[in-house]
Short mmCIF file of C-alpha atoms in Angstrom, two decimals:
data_model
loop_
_atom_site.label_atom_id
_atom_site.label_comp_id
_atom_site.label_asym_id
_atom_site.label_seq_id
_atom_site.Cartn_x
_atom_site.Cartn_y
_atom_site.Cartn_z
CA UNK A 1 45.27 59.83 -9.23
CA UNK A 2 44.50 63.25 -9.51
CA UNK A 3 41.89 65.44 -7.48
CA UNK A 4 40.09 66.58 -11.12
CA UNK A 5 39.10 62.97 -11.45
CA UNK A 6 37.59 62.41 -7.52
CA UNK A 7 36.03 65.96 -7.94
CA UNK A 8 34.52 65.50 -11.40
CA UNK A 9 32.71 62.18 -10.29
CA UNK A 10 31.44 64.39 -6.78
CA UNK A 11 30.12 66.62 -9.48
CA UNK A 12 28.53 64.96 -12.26
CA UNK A 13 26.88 62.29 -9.70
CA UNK A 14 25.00 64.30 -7.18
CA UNK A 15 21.78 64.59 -9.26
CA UNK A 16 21.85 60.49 -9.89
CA UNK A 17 22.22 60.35 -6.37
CA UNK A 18 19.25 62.57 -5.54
CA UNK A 19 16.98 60.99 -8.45
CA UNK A 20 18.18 57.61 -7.18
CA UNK A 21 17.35 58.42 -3.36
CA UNK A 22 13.80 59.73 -4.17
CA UNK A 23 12.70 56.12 -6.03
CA UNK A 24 14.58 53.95 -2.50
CA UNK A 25 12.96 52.88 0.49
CA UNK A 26 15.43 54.46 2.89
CA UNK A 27 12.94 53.94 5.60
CA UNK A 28 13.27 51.77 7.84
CA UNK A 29 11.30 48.53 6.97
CA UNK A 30 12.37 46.64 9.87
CA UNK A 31 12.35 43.16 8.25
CA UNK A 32 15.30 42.99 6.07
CA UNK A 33 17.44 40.10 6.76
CA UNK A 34 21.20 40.55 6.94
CA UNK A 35 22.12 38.68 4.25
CA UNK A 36 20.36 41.54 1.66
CA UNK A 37 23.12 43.99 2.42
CA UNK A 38 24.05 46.11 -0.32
CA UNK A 39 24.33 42.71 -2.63
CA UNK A 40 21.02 42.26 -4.01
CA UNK A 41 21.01 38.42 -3.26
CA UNK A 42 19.54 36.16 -0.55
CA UNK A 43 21.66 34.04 1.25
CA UNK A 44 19.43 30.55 2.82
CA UNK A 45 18.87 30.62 6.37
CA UNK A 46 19.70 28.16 8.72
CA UNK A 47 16.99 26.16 10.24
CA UNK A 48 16.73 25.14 14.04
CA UNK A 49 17.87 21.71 13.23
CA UNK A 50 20.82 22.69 11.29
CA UNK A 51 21.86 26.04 12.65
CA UNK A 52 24.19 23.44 15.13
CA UNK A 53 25.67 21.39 12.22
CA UNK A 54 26.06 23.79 9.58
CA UNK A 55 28.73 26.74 9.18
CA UNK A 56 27.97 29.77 9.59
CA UNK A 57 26.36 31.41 6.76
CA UNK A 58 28.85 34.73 5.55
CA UNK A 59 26.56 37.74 4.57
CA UNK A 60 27.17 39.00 1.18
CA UNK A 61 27.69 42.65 0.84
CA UNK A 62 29.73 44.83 -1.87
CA UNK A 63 31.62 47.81 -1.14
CA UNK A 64 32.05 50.05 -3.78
CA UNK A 65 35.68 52.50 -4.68
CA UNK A 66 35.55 55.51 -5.21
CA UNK A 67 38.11 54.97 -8.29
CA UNK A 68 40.39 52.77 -9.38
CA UNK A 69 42.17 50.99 -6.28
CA UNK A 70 45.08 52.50 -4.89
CA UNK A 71 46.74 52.88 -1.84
CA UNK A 72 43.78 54.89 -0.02
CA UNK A 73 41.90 51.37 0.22
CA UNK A 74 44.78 49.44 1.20
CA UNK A 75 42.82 48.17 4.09
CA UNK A 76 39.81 47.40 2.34
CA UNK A 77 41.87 44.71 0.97
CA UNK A 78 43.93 43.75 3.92
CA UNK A 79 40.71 43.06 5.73
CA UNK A 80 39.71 41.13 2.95
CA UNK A 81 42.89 39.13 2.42
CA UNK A 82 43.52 38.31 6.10
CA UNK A 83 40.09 36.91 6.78
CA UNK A 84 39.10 40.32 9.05
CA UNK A 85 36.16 39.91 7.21
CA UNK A 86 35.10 36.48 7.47
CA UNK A 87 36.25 35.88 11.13
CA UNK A 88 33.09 38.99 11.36
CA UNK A 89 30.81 36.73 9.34
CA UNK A 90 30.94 38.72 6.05
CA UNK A 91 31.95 37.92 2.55
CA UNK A 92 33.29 41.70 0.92
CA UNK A 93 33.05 42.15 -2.83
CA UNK A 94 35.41 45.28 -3.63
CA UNK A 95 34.11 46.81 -6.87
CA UNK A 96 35.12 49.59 -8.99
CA UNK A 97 31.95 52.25 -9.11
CA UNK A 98 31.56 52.12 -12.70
CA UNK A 99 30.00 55.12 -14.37
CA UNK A 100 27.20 55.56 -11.74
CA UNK A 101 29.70 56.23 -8.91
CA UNK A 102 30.16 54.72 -5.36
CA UNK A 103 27.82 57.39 -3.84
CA UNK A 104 24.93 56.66 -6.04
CA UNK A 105 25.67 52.31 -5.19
CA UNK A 106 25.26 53.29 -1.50
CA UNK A 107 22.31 55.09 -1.82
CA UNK A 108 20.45 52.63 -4.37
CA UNK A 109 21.27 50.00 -1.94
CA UNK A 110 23.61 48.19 -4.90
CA UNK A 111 26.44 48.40 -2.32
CA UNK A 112 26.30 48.56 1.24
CA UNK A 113 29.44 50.90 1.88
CA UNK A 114 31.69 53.21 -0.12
CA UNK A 115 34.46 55.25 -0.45
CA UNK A 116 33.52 59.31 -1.35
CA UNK A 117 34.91 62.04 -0.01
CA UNK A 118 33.69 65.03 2.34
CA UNK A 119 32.99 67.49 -0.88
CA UNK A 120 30.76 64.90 -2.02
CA UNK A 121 28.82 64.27 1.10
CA UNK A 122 28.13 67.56 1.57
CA UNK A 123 26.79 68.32 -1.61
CA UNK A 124 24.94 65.08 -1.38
CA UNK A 125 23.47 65.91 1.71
CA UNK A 126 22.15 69.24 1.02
CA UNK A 127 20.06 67.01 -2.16
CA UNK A 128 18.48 65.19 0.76
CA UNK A 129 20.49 61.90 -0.16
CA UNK A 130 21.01 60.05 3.17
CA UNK A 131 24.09 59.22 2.97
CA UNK A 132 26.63 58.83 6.14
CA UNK A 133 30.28 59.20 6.58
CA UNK A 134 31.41 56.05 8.96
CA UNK A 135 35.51 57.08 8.75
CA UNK A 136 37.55 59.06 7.71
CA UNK A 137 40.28 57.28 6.11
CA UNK A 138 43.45 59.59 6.04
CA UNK A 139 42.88 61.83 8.59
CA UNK A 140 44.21 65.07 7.25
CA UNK A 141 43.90 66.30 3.68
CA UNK A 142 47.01 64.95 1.50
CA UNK A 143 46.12 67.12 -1.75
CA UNK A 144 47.24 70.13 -3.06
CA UNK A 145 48.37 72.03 -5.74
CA UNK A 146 51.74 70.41 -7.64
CA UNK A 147 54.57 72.01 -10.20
CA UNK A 148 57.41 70.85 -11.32
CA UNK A 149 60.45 72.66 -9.47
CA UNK A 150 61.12 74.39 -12.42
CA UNK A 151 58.07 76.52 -12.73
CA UNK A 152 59.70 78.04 -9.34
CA UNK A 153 56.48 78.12 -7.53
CA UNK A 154 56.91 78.03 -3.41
CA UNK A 155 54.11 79.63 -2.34
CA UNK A 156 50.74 80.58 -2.96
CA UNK A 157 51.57 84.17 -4.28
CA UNK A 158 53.72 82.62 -7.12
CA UNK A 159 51.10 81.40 -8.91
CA UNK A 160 50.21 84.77 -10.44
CA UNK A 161 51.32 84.47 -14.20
CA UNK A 162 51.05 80.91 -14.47
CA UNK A 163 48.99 78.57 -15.79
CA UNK A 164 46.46 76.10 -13.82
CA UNK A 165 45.06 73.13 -14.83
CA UNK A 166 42.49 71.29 -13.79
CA UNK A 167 38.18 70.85 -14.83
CA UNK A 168 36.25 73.80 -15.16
CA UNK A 169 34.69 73.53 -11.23
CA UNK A 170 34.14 76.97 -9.02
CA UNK A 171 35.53 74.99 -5.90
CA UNK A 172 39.15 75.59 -7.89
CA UNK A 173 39.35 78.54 -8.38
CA UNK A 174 37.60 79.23 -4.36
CA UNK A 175 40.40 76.99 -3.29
CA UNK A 176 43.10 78.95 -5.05
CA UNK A 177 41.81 82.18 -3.61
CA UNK A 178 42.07 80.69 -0.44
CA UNK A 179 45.09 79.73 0.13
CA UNK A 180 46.60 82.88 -2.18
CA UNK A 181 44.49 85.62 -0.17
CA UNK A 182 46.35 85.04 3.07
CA UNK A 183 49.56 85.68 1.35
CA UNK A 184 48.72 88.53 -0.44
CA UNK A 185 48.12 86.94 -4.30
CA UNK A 186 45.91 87.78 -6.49
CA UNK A 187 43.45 84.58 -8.12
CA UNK A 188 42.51 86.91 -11.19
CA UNK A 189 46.11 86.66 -12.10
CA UNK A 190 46.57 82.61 -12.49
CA UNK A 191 45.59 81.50 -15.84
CA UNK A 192 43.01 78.98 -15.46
CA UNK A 193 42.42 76.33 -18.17
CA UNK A 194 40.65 73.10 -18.65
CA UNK A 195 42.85 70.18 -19.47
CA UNK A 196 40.02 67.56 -19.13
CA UNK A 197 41.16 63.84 -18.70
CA UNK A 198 44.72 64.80 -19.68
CA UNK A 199 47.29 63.26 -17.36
CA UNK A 200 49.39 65.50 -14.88
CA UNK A 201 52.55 64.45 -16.75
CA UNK A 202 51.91 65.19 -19.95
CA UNK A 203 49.87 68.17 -18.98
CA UNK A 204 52.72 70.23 -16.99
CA UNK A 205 55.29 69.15 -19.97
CA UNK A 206 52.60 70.78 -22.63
CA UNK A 207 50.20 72.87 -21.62
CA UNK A 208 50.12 74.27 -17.48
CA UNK A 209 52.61 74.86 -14.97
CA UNK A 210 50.71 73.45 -12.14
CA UNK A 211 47.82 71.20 -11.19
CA UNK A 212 45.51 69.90 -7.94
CA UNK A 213 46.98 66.38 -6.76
CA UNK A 214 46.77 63.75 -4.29
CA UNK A 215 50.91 63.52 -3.33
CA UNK A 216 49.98 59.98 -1.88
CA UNK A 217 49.69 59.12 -5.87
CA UNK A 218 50.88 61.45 -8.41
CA UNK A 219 53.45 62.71 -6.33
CA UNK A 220 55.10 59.78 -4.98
CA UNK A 221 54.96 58.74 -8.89
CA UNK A 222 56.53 61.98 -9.48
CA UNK A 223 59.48 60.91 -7.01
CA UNK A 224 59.79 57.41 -9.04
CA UNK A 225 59.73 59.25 -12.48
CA UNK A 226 62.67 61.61 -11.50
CA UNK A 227 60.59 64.49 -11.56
CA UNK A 228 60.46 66.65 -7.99
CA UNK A 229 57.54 68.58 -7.69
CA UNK A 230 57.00 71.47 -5.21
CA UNK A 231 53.94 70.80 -3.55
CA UNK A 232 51.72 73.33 -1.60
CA UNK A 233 48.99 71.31 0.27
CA UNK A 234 45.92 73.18 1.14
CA UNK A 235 45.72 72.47 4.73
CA UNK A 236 49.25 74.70 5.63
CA UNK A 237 47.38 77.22 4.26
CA UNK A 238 43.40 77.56 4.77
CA UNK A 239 42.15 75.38 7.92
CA UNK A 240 39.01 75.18 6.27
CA UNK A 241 39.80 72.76 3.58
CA UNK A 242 41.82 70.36 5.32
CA UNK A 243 38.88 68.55 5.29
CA UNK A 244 38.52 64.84 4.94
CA UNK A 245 39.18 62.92 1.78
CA UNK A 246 38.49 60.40 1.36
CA UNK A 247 35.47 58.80 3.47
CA UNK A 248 34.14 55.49 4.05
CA UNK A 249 30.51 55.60 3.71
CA UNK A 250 27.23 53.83 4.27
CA UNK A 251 23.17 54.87 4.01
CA UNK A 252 20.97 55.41 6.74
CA UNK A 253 19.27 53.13 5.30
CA UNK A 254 21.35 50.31 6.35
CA UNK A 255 22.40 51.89 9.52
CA UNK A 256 18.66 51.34 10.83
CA UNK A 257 17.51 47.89 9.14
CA UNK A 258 20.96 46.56 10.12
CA UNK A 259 23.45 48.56 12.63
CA UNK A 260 24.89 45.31 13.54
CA UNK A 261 26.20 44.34 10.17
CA UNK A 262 27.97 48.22 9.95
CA UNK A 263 29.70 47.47 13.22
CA UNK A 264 30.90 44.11 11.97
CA UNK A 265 31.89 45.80 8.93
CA UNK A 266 33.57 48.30 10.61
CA UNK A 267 35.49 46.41 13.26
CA UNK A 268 37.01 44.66 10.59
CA UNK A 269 38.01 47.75 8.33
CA UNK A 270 39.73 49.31 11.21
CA UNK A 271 41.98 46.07 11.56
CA UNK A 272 42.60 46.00 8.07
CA UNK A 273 43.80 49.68 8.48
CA UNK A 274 45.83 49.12 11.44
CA UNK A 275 47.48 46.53 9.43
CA UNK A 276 48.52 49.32 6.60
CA UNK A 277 49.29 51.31 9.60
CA UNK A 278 51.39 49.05 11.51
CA UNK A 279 53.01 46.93 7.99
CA UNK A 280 53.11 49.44 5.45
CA UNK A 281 55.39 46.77 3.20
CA UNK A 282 53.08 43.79 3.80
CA UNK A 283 50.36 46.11 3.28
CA UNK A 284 51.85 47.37 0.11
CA UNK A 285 52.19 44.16 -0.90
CA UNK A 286 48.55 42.51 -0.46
CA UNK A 287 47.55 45.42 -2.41
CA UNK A 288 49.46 44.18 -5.65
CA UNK A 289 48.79 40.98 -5.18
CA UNK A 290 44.86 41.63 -5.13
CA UNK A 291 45.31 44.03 -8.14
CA UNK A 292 48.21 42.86 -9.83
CA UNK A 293 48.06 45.04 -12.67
CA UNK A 294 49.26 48.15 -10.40
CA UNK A 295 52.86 49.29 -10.79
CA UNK A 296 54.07 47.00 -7.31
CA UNK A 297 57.14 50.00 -7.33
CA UNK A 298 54.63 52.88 -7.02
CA UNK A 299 52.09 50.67 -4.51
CA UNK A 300 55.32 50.30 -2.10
CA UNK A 301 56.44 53.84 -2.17
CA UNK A 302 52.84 55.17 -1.85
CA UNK A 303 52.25 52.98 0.76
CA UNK A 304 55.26 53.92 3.13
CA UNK A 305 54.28 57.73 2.35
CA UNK A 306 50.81 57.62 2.95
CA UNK A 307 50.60 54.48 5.97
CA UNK A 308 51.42 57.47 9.35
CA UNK A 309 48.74 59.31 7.60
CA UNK A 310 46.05 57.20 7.72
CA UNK A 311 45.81 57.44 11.82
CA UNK A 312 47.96 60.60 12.06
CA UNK A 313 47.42 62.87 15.49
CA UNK A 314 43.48 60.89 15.53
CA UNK A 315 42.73 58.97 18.77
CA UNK A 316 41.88 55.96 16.74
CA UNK A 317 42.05 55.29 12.53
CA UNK A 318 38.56 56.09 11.73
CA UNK A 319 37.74 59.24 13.62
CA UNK A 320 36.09 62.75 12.66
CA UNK A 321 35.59 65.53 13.99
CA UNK A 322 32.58 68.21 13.52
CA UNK A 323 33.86 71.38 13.03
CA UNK A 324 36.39 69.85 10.11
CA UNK A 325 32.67 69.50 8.28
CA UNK A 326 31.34 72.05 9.72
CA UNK A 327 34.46 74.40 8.45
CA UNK A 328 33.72 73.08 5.11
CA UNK A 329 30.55 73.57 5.04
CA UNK A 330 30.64 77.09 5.99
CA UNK A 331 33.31 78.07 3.55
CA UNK A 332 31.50 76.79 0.80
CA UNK A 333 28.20 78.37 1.78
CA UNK A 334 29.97 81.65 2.13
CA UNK A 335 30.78 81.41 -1.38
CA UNK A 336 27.45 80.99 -2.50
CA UNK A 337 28.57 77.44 -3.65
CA UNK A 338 25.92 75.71 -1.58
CA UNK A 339 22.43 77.13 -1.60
CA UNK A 340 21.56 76.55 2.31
CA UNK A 341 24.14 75.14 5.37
CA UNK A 342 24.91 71.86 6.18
CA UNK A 343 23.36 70.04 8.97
CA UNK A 344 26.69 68.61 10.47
CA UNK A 345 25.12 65.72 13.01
CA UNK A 346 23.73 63.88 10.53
CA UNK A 347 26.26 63.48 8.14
CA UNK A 348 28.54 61.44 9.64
CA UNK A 349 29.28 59.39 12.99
CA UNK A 350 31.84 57.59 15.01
CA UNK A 351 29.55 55.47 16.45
CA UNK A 352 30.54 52.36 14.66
CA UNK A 353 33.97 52.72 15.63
CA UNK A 354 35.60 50.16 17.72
CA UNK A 355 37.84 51.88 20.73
CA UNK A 356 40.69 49.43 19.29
CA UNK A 357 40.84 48.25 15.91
#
């Protein structure tokens, strides 16, 4: 999974967001029963005479991926698979986003959570969608720019007189600047070039000598495949974009017809990530099972890697932190690649975090 796919949906989806937010109710209408969340059914209600008889009714709600599942949702599905969910009175739907992305599901009110990422949000934000971050799922940012060990590249500077590749988005070649500045390189001199949908692979055996990954994926697939890679994350060298990717997410929408049902939701996601945390083999493994046709070699590996990361130095799986938006934010409006700055409070919370998962 690759950073050029995660970025290009951020991208393209922000004005379907913003058109899709203007034509919502995201006030808040104060009678919308529980079992409406994010599923667009009704589920029946129990009556005074039954509500002592019958079972309890499981709300309905969908939570959309940012991408194809991997092992960033790993506790999605562990929640799912070892009744987290239900023992909070909710039935979870994990869905793929489709072409409309997770980000626009939220908002729409299609699904009631999803996964995006902070570069999203903010741009989202600043279009007026009301969208909120809930957690941060890997605490610290895990991408960064990959070559094969042959291309000789161990820092920054060495990527003068080679060739990037990646989508055609300013935040690249910002983020190369960024991290090359510091050490005295020079951007103009990297050869940037679009490889569209082309996979890393193929891409650094043809065409570049280095791309923008997630290691969690395509580098511990690297590792499999024989193939080291010397990887230069972007946190060990510009604060400002170890930033967090990716984010579970949910509307304001739901937050004030339902704050209840986020909680629930919430309380069981953390347990489901404490799981990974705690079992990163079982983990791995209820990952496969719920999408068997994943390679169960590169699910295990991924899922040993990325498990410590999850939590890392947080107080609690989950947690953000203001000034890692608010660094973000800046840097970006510095560059004149956001037109005003973020307001930081409103974009996310920790609110619906349990103290213990």
């Amino acid at each position: 999974m690759g950073v050029k796919k995660v970025l290009m949906l951020c991208l393209t989806c922000v004005l379907v967001i913003a058109i899709a937010a203007c034509g919502s109710n995201n006030g808040n209408s104060g009678n919308n029963k529980v079992s409406n969340a994010g599923n667009g059914g009704t589920a029946p209600e129990s009556t005074p005479e039954t509500a002592t008889d019958a079972p309890k009714e499981l709300t309905k709600i969908k939570v959309a991926l940012d991408w194809t599942p991997n092992t960033n949702h790993t506790g999605l599905y562990a929640a799912q698979e070892l009744g987290y969910y239900k023992e909070e009175g909710l039935d979870v739907e994990i869905v793929q986003p489709g072409a409309a992305g997770a980000d626009t599901m939220v908002t729409s009110g299609e699904a009631a959570f999803g996964i995006s990422a902070q570069e999203s949000l903010t741009l989202a934000r600043l279009q007026g969608v009301p969208l909120v971050s809930i957690a941060a799922i890997i605490q610290h940012n895990t991408s960064g720019f990959a070559a094969p060990v042959d291309r000789k590249i161990k820092s920054p500077k060495d990527f003068e007189g080679k060739t990037y590749g990646g989508w055609g988005s300013p935040a690249e070649e910002a983020a190369l600047k960024a991290i090359m500045d510091p050490e005295g390189g020079d951007v103009k001199k990297v050869k940037l070039v679009n490889i569209g949908e082309a996979d890393y692979f193929t891409a650094v055996k043809r065409d570049i000598d280095f791309a923008w990954i997630f290691y969690a994926w395509t580098g511990i697939e690297a590792e499999l495949r024989g193939e080291p890679l010397d990887m230069l994350y972007l946190k060990d060298y510009a604060p400002q974009l170890d930033y967090y990717t990716p984010v579970l997410t949910t509307s304001e929408k739901q937050i004030a017809d339902d704050p209840e049902l986020v909680k629930a939701f919430m309380k069981a996601t953390s347990k489901g990530y404490q799981y990974a945390i705690d079992r990163p083999e079982e983990a791995a493994a209820v990952l496969s099972k719920a999408v068997p046709d994943l390679d169960a070699k590169l699910v295990l590996a991924s899922q040993k890697w990325l498990s410590p990361k999850y939590k890392d130095d947080a107080p609690r799986w989950g947690e953000q932190k203001a000034e890692v938006w608010q660094n973000y934010a800046d840097w970006m409006y510095g560059l004149k690649l956001l037109d005003k700055p973020l307001d930081v409070p409103g974009t996310f919370t920790n609110d619906f975090l349990p103290d213990t998962p």
